[in-house]
GROMACS .gro file of C-alpha atoms in nm:
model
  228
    1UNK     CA    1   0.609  -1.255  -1.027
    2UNK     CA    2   0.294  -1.313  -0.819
    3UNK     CA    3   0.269  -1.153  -0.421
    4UNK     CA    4   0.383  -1.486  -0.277
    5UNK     CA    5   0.724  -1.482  -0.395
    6UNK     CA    6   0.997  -1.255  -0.441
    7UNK     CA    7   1.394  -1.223  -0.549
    8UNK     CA    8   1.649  -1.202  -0.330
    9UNK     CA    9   1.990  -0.973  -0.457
   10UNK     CA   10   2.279  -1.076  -0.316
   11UNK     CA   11   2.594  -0.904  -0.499
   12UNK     CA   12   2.876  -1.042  -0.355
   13UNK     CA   13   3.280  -0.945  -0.416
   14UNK     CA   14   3.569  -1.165  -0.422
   15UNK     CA   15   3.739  -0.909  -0.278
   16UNK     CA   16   3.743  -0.639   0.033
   17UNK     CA   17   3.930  -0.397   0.119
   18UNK     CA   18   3.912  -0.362   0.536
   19UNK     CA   19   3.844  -0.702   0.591
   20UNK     CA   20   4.079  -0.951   0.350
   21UNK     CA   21   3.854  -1.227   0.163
   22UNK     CA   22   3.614  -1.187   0.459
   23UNK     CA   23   3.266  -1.299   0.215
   24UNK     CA   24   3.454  -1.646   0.157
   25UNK     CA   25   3.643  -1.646   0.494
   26UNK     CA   26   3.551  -1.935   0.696
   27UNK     CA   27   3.297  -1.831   0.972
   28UNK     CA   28   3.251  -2.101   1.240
   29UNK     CA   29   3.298  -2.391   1.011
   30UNK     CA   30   3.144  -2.235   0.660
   31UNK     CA   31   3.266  -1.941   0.422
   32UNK     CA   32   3.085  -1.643   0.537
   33UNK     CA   33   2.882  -1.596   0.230
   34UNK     CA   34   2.737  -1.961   0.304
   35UNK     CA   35   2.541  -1.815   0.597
   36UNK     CA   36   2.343  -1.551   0.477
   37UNK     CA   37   2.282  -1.778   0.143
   38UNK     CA   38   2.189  -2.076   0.375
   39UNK     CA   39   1.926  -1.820   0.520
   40UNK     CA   40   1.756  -1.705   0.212
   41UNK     CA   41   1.734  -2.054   0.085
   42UNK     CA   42   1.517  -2.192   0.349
   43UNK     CA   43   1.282  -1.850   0.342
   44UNK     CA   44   0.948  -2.008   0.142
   45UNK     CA   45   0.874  -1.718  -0.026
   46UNK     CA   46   1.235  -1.631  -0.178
   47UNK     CA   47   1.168  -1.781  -0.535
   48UNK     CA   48   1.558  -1.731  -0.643
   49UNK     CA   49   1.849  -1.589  -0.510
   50UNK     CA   50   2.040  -1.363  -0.766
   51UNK     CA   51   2.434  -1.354  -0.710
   52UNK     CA   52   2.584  -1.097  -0.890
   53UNK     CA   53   2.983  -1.126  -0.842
   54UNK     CA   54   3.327  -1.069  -0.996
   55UNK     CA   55   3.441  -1.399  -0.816
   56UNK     CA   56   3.498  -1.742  -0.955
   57UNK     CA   57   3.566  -1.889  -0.586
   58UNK     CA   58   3.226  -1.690  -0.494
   59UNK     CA   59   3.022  -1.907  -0.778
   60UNK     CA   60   3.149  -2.209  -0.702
   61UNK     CA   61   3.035  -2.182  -0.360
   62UNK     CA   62   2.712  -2.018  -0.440
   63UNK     CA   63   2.615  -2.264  -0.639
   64UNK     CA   64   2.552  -2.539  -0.415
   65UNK     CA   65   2.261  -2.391  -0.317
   66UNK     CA   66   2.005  -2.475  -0.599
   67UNK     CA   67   1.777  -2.130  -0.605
   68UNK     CA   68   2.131  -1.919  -0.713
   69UNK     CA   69   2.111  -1.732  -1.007
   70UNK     CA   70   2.462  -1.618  -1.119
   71UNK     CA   71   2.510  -1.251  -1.278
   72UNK     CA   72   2.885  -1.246  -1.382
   73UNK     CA   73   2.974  -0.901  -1.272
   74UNK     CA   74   3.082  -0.674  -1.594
   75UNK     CA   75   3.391  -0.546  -1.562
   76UNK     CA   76   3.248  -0.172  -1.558
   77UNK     CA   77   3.063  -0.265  -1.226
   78UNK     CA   78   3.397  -0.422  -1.089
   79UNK     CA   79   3.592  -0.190  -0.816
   80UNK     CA   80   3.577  -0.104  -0.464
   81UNK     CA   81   3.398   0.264  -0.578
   82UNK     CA   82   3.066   0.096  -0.772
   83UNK     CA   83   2.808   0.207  -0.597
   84UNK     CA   84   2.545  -0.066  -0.468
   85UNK     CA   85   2.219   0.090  -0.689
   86UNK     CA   86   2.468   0.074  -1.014
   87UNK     CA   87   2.482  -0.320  -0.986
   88UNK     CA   88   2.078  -0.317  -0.855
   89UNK     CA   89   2.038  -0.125  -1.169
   90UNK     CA   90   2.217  -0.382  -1.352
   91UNK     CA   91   2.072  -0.663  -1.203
   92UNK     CA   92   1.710  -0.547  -1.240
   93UNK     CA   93   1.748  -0.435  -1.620
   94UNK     CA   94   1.825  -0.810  -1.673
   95UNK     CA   95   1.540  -0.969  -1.440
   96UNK     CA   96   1.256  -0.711  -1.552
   97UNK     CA   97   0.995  -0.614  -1.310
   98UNK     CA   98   0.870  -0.776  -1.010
   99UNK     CA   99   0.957  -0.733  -0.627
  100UNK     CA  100   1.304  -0.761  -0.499
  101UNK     CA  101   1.470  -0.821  -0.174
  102UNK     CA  102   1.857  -0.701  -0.110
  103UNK     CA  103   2.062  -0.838   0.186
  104UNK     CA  104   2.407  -0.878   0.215
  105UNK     CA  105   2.665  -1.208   0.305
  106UNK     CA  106   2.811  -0.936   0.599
  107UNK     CA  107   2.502  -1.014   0.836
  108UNK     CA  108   2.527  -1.339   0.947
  109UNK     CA  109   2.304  -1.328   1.238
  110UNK     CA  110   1.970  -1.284   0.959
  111UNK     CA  111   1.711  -1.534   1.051
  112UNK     CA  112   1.483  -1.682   0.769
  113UNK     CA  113   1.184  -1.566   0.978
  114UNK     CA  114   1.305  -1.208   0.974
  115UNK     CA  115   1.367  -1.151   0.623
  116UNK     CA  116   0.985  -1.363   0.565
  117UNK     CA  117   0.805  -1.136   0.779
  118UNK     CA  118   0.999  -0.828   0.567
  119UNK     CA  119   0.852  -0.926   0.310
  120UNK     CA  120   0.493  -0.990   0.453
  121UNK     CA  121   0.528  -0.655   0.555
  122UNK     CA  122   0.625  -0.508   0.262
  123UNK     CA  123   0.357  -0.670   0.047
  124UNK     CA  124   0.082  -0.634   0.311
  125UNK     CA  125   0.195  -0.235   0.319
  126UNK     CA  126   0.187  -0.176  -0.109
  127UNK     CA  127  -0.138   0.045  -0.065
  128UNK     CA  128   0.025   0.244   0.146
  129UNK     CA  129   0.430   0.243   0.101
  130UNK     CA  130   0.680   0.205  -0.250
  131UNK     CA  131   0.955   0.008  -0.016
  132UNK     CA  132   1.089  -0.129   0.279
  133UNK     CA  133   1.375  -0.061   0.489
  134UNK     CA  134   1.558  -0.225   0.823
  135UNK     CA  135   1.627   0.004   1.107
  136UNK     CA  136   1.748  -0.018   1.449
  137UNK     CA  137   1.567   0.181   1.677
  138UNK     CA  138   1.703   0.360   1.973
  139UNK     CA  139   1.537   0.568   2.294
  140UNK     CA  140   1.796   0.772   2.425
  141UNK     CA  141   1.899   1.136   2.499
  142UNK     CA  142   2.066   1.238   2.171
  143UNK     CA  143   2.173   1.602   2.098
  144UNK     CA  144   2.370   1.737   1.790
  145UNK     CA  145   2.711   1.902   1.851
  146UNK     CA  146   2.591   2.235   1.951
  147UNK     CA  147   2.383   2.071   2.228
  148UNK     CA  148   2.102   2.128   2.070
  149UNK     CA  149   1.850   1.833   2.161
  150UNK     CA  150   1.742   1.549   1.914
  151UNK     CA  151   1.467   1.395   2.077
  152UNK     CA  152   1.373   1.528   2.404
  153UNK     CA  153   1.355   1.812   2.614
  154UNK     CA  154   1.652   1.846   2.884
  155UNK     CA  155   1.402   2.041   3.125
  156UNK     CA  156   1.149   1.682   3.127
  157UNK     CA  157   1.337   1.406   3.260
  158UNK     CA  158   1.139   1.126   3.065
  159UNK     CA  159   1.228   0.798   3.129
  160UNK     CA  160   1.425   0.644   2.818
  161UNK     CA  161   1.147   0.400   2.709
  162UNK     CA  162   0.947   0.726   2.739
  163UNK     CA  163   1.134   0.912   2.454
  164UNK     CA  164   1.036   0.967   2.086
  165UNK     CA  165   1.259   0.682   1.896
  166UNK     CA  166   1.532   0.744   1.627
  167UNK     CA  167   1.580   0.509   1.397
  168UNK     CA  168   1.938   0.397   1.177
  169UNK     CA  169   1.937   0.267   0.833
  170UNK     CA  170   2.096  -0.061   0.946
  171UNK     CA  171   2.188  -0.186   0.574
  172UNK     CA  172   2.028  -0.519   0.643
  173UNK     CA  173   1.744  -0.554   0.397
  174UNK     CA  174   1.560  -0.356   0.144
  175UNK     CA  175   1.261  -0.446  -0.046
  176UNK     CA  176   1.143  -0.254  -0.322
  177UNK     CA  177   0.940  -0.321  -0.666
  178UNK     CA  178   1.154  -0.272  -1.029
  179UNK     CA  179   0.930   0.025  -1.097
  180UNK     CA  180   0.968   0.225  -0.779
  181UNK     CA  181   1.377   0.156  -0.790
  182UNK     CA  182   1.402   0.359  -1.173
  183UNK     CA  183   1.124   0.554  -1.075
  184UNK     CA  184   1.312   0.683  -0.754
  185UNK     CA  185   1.652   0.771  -0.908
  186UNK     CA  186   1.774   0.426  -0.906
  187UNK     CA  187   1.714   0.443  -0.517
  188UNK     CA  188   1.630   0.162  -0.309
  189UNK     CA  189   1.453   0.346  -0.070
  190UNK     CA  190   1.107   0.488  -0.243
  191UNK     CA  191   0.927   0.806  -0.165
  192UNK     CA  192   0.690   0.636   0.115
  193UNK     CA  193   0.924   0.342   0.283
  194UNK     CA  194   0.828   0.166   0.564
  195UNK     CA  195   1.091   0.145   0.860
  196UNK     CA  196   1.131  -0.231   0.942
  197UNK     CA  197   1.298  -0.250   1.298
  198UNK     CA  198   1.521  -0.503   1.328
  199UNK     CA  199   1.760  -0.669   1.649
  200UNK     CA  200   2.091  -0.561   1.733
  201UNK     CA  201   2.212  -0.892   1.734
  202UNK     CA  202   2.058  -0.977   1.368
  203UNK     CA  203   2.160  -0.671   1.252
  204UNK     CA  204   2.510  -0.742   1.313
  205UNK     CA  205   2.735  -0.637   0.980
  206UNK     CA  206   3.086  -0.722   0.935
  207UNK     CA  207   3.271  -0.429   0.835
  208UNK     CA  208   3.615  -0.504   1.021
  209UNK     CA  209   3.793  -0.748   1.211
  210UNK     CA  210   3.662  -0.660   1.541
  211UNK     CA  211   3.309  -0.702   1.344
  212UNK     CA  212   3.396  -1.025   1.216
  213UNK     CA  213   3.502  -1.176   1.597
  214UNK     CA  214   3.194  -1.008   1.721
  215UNK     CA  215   2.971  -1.209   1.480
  216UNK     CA  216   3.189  -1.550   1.560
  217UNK     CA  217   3.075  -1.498   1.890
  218UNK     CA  218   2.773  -1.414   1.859
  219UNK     CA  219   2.692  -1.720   1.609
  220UNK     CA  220   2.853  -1.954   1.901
  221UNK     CA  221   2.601  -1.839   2.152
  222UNK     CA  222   2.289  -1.797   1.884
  223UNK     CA  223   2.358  -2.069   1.630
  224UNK     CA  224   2.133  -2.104   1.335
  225UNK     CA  225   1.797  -2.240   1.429
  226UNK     CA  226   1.778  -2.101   1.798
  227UNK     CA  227   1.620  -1.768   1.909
  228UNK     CA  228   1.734  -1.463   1.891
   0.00000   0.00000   0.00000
């Protein structure tokens, strides 16, 4: 795999256990998985997009889209308690090495440009960093639960813009080599990531059904194509 192009892993279940069906739930017209698939399929420098799944209804629909690779999930890996980096493990011991991008069918809002300049950023950034990770970054006054402060000093009343960020792992994307991923554990994050910030409004994730109403409106306002 050559520095222009890269793997997308998508696993994807046929089932969910907050949210019924929600990754083949219609979502403004299209199953939900159809969005985020949609997405990586008009990125350039995605070569394939690897579907792992337990789901017949999940294959047939991801196969319309002509860079999906189907991993039939074993049934070891099946279950609501697999952990994610078991089925990346799985997934990568069949595909060999090469760079890898992970995203999930819960974040509708992703934008093709978002997840190419990820990976620009990633590649641009080997000298220096083993993977990449999305984050949402916040300025404000957080303190832990003894008061103690996070980020600032309650005797200097910065202004909020002023303040050292935090940052959340927002789950959104990862981008790591093979190598680094068995040589860190089976970890997606490496020893020297780089923090990729990311919108609130891309880094929507559907995790309930308030989630999943959220997203329909946001979608309605910010189809695909328009700016974010």
């Amino acid at each position: 795999m050559n520095h222009t192009s890269i793997s997308a892993l998508v696993p994807i279940k046929g089932s969910s256990e907050r949210v019924h069906g929600k990754n083949t739930r219609n979502f403004c017209g299209q199953p939900l998985l159809c969005r985020v698939l949609a997405t990586l399929q008009l990125t350039a420098c995605i070569s394939s997009i690897v579907v792992n799944t337990d789901s017949s209804t999940v294959e047939k629909l991801a196969r319309q889209y002509d860079k999906v690779v189907i991993h039939e999930r074993p049934q070891h890996l099946c279950g609501h308690t697999i952990s994610m980096n078991s089925i990346i493990a799985y997934d990568l011991q069949l595909l060999g090495e090469g760079h890898y991008l992970q995203t999930h069918v819960t974040n509708p809002m992703l934008r093709a440009g978002t997840v190419a300049n990820a990976i620009s950023s990633y590649m641009y950034g080997l000298d220096n960093y083993d993977s990449l990770f999305s984050v949402l970054s916040y300025q404000s006054r957080f303190y832990k639960t003894d008061f103690t402060p996070l980020n600032h000093d309650p005797a200097v009343l910065l202004n909020t813009q002023d303040l050292a960020p935090l940052y959340e792992e927002n789950s959104c994307l990862y981008v790591f080599s093979a190598a680094s991923f068995f040589q860190n554990g089976h970890n997606r994050i490496g020893k020297a990531p780089y923090l990729f910030p990311m919108s609130r409004l891309e880094s929507l994730d559907i995790d309930t059904e308030d989630d999943f109403r959220l997203a329909e409106v946001a979608w309605q306002a910010f189809p695909e194509g328009s700016p974010i």
